Amino acid sequence: MLNRKIEWFKNINGKLMFLFSIMFAIYLISMPFALDDYWYSSMLYDYIEKQTEAIPLNEIFETWRYHWNTDNGRFANFFYVPFLIIPRWIGATLGSLCLVYFFYAGIRLFRFNWQNNGLVSVYVFMFSLMLPWYDSIFGLCYQFNYLFSTALSVFTIFFFIENCNSNECNIYKVLFVGILLGAWHEAFSIPLLIGIFFAIIFDRTYRTKSSFILLFFLSIGIVWLIVSPGFFHRFEDVSMKYPTDINKILYVLFLQPCFIIMIATILIVYIIKKRNILKNTLVIILFISAVSSVLIHIFSSRSPRAGWWGEFASILLII
């Protein structure tokens, strides 16, 4: 095992990905609190500044209650709040581990010999420069909302591909994966739900009890998000501020360069090589979820991070 790891590191692609993993980890861990970190810590200010001995359980519950009613019910934010009262680097280290996981696991989804493939350099370039890192993703709140969500999404795709083509399934694993991703962040769980649904339609080998149970628990998680009073309050607020029109559609597409490149790549492959890559189950999941992500972005916020999953899925499809 050790020899395999040493051989992997000797490979130029292994060195490149290792180097960028370290750079991203340093970036995420060393940055200060930002934006929503201050909003979510407003009720925890006294404890954070004065470091009183008693853990502020009442303030944590009140923060949860306030954001459930006025913002959203994402599991991402429920798990995130307690990390505000401990050193920031602990939560950021978890965010870094999530990033390292989906950085490596994303490219391994397609099971090609990536160690000797020149496309890895393109992958690293697009991953580093074309995802909306500039939208304050280094903030601890956004790490829990976007980096954790991406890791969960990639893990769910792996889980579906490897386990849901059979009726034999561990109901507790499916429940855990489905509800956790479903309720973690709607901009990831809804596109994945739609992508997996279409994969089941087009690939009969995945029309199994396992697949339908996973869809069911994903839906339960999404329902949890929808019943939050803050969900509709936030949606109405965003709809009033940023009505969907041609200007917004063009603006969102401008923020999604990888999605545009991905569509062009699929068309070129189909026209020149006469090959329909959408027959592959994994490609169907990524493509449909990317399209769904862009549509959600168009009908919701103008923030670049709202289209994070669409861009990441598009990068994987391009590679």
XYZ file of C-alpha atoms in Angstrom:
319
model
C 0.000 0.000 0.000
C 2.812 2.419 0.917
C 4.631 1.674 -2.345
C 1.453 2.430 -4.319
C 1.114 5.795 -2.575
C 4.764 6.652 -3.278
C 4.354 5.707 -6.948
C 1.208 7.823 -7.125
C 3.055 10.842 -5.719
C 5.905 10.408 -8.203
C 3.405 10.897 -11.017
C 3.204 14.491 -12.296
C -0.594 14.553 -11.991
C -0.356 13.291 -8.436
C 2.107 16.058 -7.560
C -0.065 18.669 -9.249
C -3.228 17.669 -7.404
C -1.373 17.326 -4.087
C 0.105 20.810 -4.479
C -3.238 22.404 -5.262
C -4.900 20.521 -2.385
C -2.375 22.011 0.046
C -2.837 25.489 -1.441
C -6.618 25.316 -1.105
C -6.385 23.956 2.450
C -4.112 26.820 3.509
C -6.455 29.296 1.838
C -9.563 27.946 3.581
C -8.008 27.552 7.026
C -6.088 30.835 7.161
C -8.874 33.192 6.070
C -10.947 35.090 8.662
C -14.683 35.021 9.318
C -16.714 36.779 6.622
C -20.246 37.858 5.688
C -22.765 35.299 7.014
C -20.330 34.217 9.736
C -21.021 37.516 11.501
C -24.764 37.279 10.889
C -24.994 33.783 12.355
C -22.769 34.665 15.318
C -24.711 37.795 16.318
C -26.462 35.989 19.192
C -23.220 34.264 20.200
C -21.153 37.446 20.342
C -20.760 37.572 24.126
C -19.468 34.013 24.321
C -17.139 34.395 21.323
C -15.622 37.650 22.619
C -15.552 36.945 26.342
C -15.098 33.153 26.195
C -17.322 32.529 29.196
C -17.176 29.019 30.646
C -20.785 27.995 30.059
C -21.564 26.742 26.562
C -24.262 29.078 25.154
C -26.849 26.384 24.412
C -29.779 28.810 24.625
C -28.129 31.152 22.122
C -27.376 28.266 19.750
C -31.005 27.093 19.847
C -32.217 30.657 19.414
C -29.933 31.095 16.389
C -31.348 27.917 14.882
C -34.924 29.054 15.567
C -34.372 32.522 14.130
C -32.824 31.257 10.880
C -35.422 28.475 10.529
C -38.122 31.146 10.573
C -36.422 33.862 8.528
C -33.679 32.282 6.401
C -33.728 28.517 5.751
C -33.720 25.105 7.420
C -30.588 23.711 5.792
C -28.769 21.029 7.748
C -25.615 22.836 6.575
C -26.427 25.778 8.807
C -27.661 23.676 11.726
C -24.342 21.803 11.808
C -22.380 24.979 11.193
C -23.614 27.108 14.120
C -21.833 25.175 16.948
C -18.527 25.601 15.081
C -18.763 29.354 15.654
C -17.955 28.938 19.350
C -14.774 26.917 18.808
C -11.561 27.909 16.991
C -12.322 28.631 13.339
C -9.559 26.381 12.027
C -11.397 23.264 13.239
C -14.438 23.833 11.035
C -12.240 25.082 8.184
C -10.141 21.908 8.404
C -13.312 19.868 7.891
C -14.142 22.095 4.917
C -10.657 21.483 3.518
C -11.065 17.713 3.884
C -14.370 17.922 2.004
C -12.659 19.889 -0.756
C -9.821 17.364 -1.019
C -12.376 14.541 -1.181
C -14.455 15.925 -4.044
C -11.358 17.288 -5.807
C -10.009 13.730 -6.106
C -13.249 11.726 -6.090
C -14.848 13.894 -8.771
C -12.269 12.985 -11.387
C -12.296 9.318 -10.323
C -16.005 9.040 -10.999
C -15.252 8.190 -14.636
C -12.694 5.498 -13.725
C -10.095 6.358 -16.361
C -6.333 6.279 -15.848
C -6.132 9.879 -14.669
C -2.533 9.536 -13.445
C -1.282 9.518 -17.041
C -3.921 11.740 -18.605
C -3.135 15.282 -19.736
C -6.737 16.339 -19.093
C -5.943 16.395 -15.375
C -4.076 19.673 -15.900
C -7.195 21.104 -17.553
C -9.276 19.816 -14.635
C -7.001 21.490 -12.073
C -7.023 24.735 -14.069
C -10.827 24.837 -14.364
C -11.343 23.728 -10.766
C -9.029 26.460 -9.482
C -10.053 29.388 -11.677
C -13.568 28.805 -13.021
C -15.543 27.824 -9.941
C -16.944 30.905 -8.122
C -14.354 30.921 -5.331
C -14.456 34.715 -5.502
C -17.949 34.679 -3.960
C -16.471 34.450 -0.437
C -16.436 30.631 -0.374
C -13.623 30.875 2.188
C -16.198 32.016 4.765
C -16.930 29.230 7.242
C -20.686 29.395 6.619
C -20.179 29.032 2.883
C -17.727 26.182 3.379
C -20.446 24.233 5.198
C -23.011 25.191 2.555
C -20.975 24.596 -0.604
C -17.891 22.482 0.067
C -19.679 20.047 2.360
C -22.595 19.924 -0.104
C -20.318 19.123 -3.045
C -18.631 16.326 -1.100
C -22.038 14.891 -0.132
C -23.249 15.142 -3.732
C -20.207 13.325 -5.153
C -20.503 10.677 -2.431
C -24.209 10.216 -3.241
C -23.440 9.730 -6.946
C -20.812 7.124 -6.061
C -23.304 5.467 -3.715
C -26.028 5.400 -6.366
C -23.808 4.061 -9.167
C -22.262 1.321 -7.026
C -25.182 0.254 -4.825
C -28.501 1.079 -6.448
C -28.353 -1.268 -9.457
C -29.479 -4.046 -7.145
C -32.519 -4.608 -4.975
C -30.210 -5.610 -2.146
C -29.616 -2.466 -0.104
C -28.908 -1.415 3.442
C -31.956 0.682 4.261
C -30.095 2.582 6.977
C -27.300 3.640 4.604
C -29.822 4.785 2.000
C -31.794 6.670 4.664
C -28.639 8.369 5.956
C -27.348 9.367 2.504
C -30.754 10.450 1.186
C -31.934 12.581 4.091
C -28.514 14.084 4.837
C -27.969 15.302 1.262
C -31.651 16.104 0.755
C -31.789 18.485 3.699
C -28.216 19.820 3.522
C -28.701 22.372 0.718
C -31.508 22.631 -1.839
C -29.232 23.934 -4.625
C -27.505 20.534 -4.555
C -30.184 18.070 -3.455
C -32.876 19.165 -5.935
C -30.581 18.912 -9.006
C -29.279 15.519 -7.788
C -32.826 14.278 -7.203
C -33.787 15.236 -10.769
C -30.560 13.796 -12.206
C -31.000 10.451 -10.446
C -34.670 10.349 -11.439
C -33.758 10.700 -15.138
C -30.989 8.118 -14.749
C -33.585 5.643 -13.468
C -35.848 6.423 -16.444
C -33.124 5.937 -19.079
C -31.235 3.028 -17.488
C -33.446 0.105 -16.532
C -30.667 -1.531 -14.486
C -31.245 1.196 -11.895
C -35.003 0.694 -11.697
C -34.568 -1.028 -8.361
C -35.980 -0.824 -4.887
C -32.708 0.762 -3.735
C -33.017 3.594 -6.259
C -36.610 4.415 -5.385
C -35.859 4.341 -1.657
C -32.970 6.759 -2.239
C -35.280 9.069 -4.219
C -37.851 8.865 -1.428
C -35.412 9.857 1.313
C -33.901 12.605 -0.843
C -37.439 13.942 -1.243
C -38.021 13.780 2.528
C -34.896 15.874 3.067
C -36.039 18.426 0.477
C -39.502 18.593 2.083
C -37.769 19.465 5.365
C -36.225 22.479 3.612
C -39.463 23.528 1.951
C -41.554 23.483 5.160
C -39.177 25.954 6.764
C -40.970 29.347 7.021
C -37.721 30.988 5.999
C -37.703 29.109 2.673
C -40.686 30.985 1.230
C -39.688 34.235 2.915
C -36.283 34.025 1.246
C -37.751 32.956 -2.125
C -40.246 35.833 -2.189
C -37.563 38.309 -1.177
C -35.176 37.151 -3.916
C -37.986 37.048 -6.526
C -38.908 40.651 -5.778
C -35.308 41.882 -5.838
C -34.218 39.901 -8.885
C -37.176 39.160 -11.185
C -36.466 36.593 -13.870
C -36.141 38.277 -17.257
C -33.827 38.106 -20.249
C -31.232 40.287 -18.508
C -31.070 37.945 -15.537
C -30.885 34.874 -17.765
C -27.951 36.358 -19.695
C -26.295 37.419 -16.437
C -26.581 33.905 -14.952
C -25.225 32.319 -18.138
C -22.313 34.771 -17.985
C -21.621 33.443 -14.479
C -21.695 29.848 -15.779
C -18.837 29.623 -18.323
C -18.193 25.941 -17.612
C -21.822 25.113 -18.323
C -21.624 26.860 -21.719
C -18.351 25.071 -22.559
C -19.882 21.739 -21.475
C -22.915 22.167 -23.765
C -20.618 23.085 -26.648
C -18.384 20.068 -25.947
C -21.325 17.635 -25.978
C -22.598 19.113 -29.266
C -19.136 18.921 -30.864
C -18.667 15.300 -29.780
C -22.099 14.414 -31.151
C -21.652 16.252 -34.487
C -18.056 15.257 -35.219
C -17.823 11.787 -33.679
C -21.515 10.901 -33.992
C -21.399 9.719 -30.394
C -24.232 10.310 -27.936
C -22.472 10.450 -24.584
C -25.798 11.024 -22.824
C -26.377 7.263 -22.935
C -24.004 6.866 -19.982
C -25.786 6.787 -16.592
C -23.176 8.900 -14.827
C -23.240 11.467 -17.634
C -27.038 11.615 -17.436
C -26.907 12.371 -13.691
C -24.260 15.074 -14.091
C -25.818 16.633 -17.196
C -29.405 16.765 -15.897
C -28.275 17.991 -12.472
C -26.119 20.698 -14.100
C -29.048 21.898 -16.227
C -31.308 21.833 -13.144
C -28.743 23.796 -11.163
C -28.582 26.510 -13.830
C -32.397 26.735 -13.937
C -32.534 27.075 -10.144
C -29.908 29.801 -10.395
C -31.968 31.642 -13.016
C -35.117 31.584 -10.866
C -33.394 32.387 -7.578
C -30.415 34.427 -6.462
C -27.980 36.343 -8.682
C -25.093 35.259 -6.426
C -22.434 33.334 -8.381
C -22.261 30.647 -5.668
C -25.913 29.712 -6.352
C -24.717 27.927 -9.492
C -21.797 26.152 -7.814
C -23.004 22.593 -8.480
C -23.849 23.343 -12.111
C -20.311 24.556 -12.696
C -18.632 21.673 -10.878
C -20.758 19.047 -12.674
C -19.991 20.792 -15.989
C -16.246 20.634 -15.308
C -16.499 16.872 -14.702
C -18.423 16.439 -17.965
C -15.896 18.504 -19.927
C -13.030 16.366 -18.640
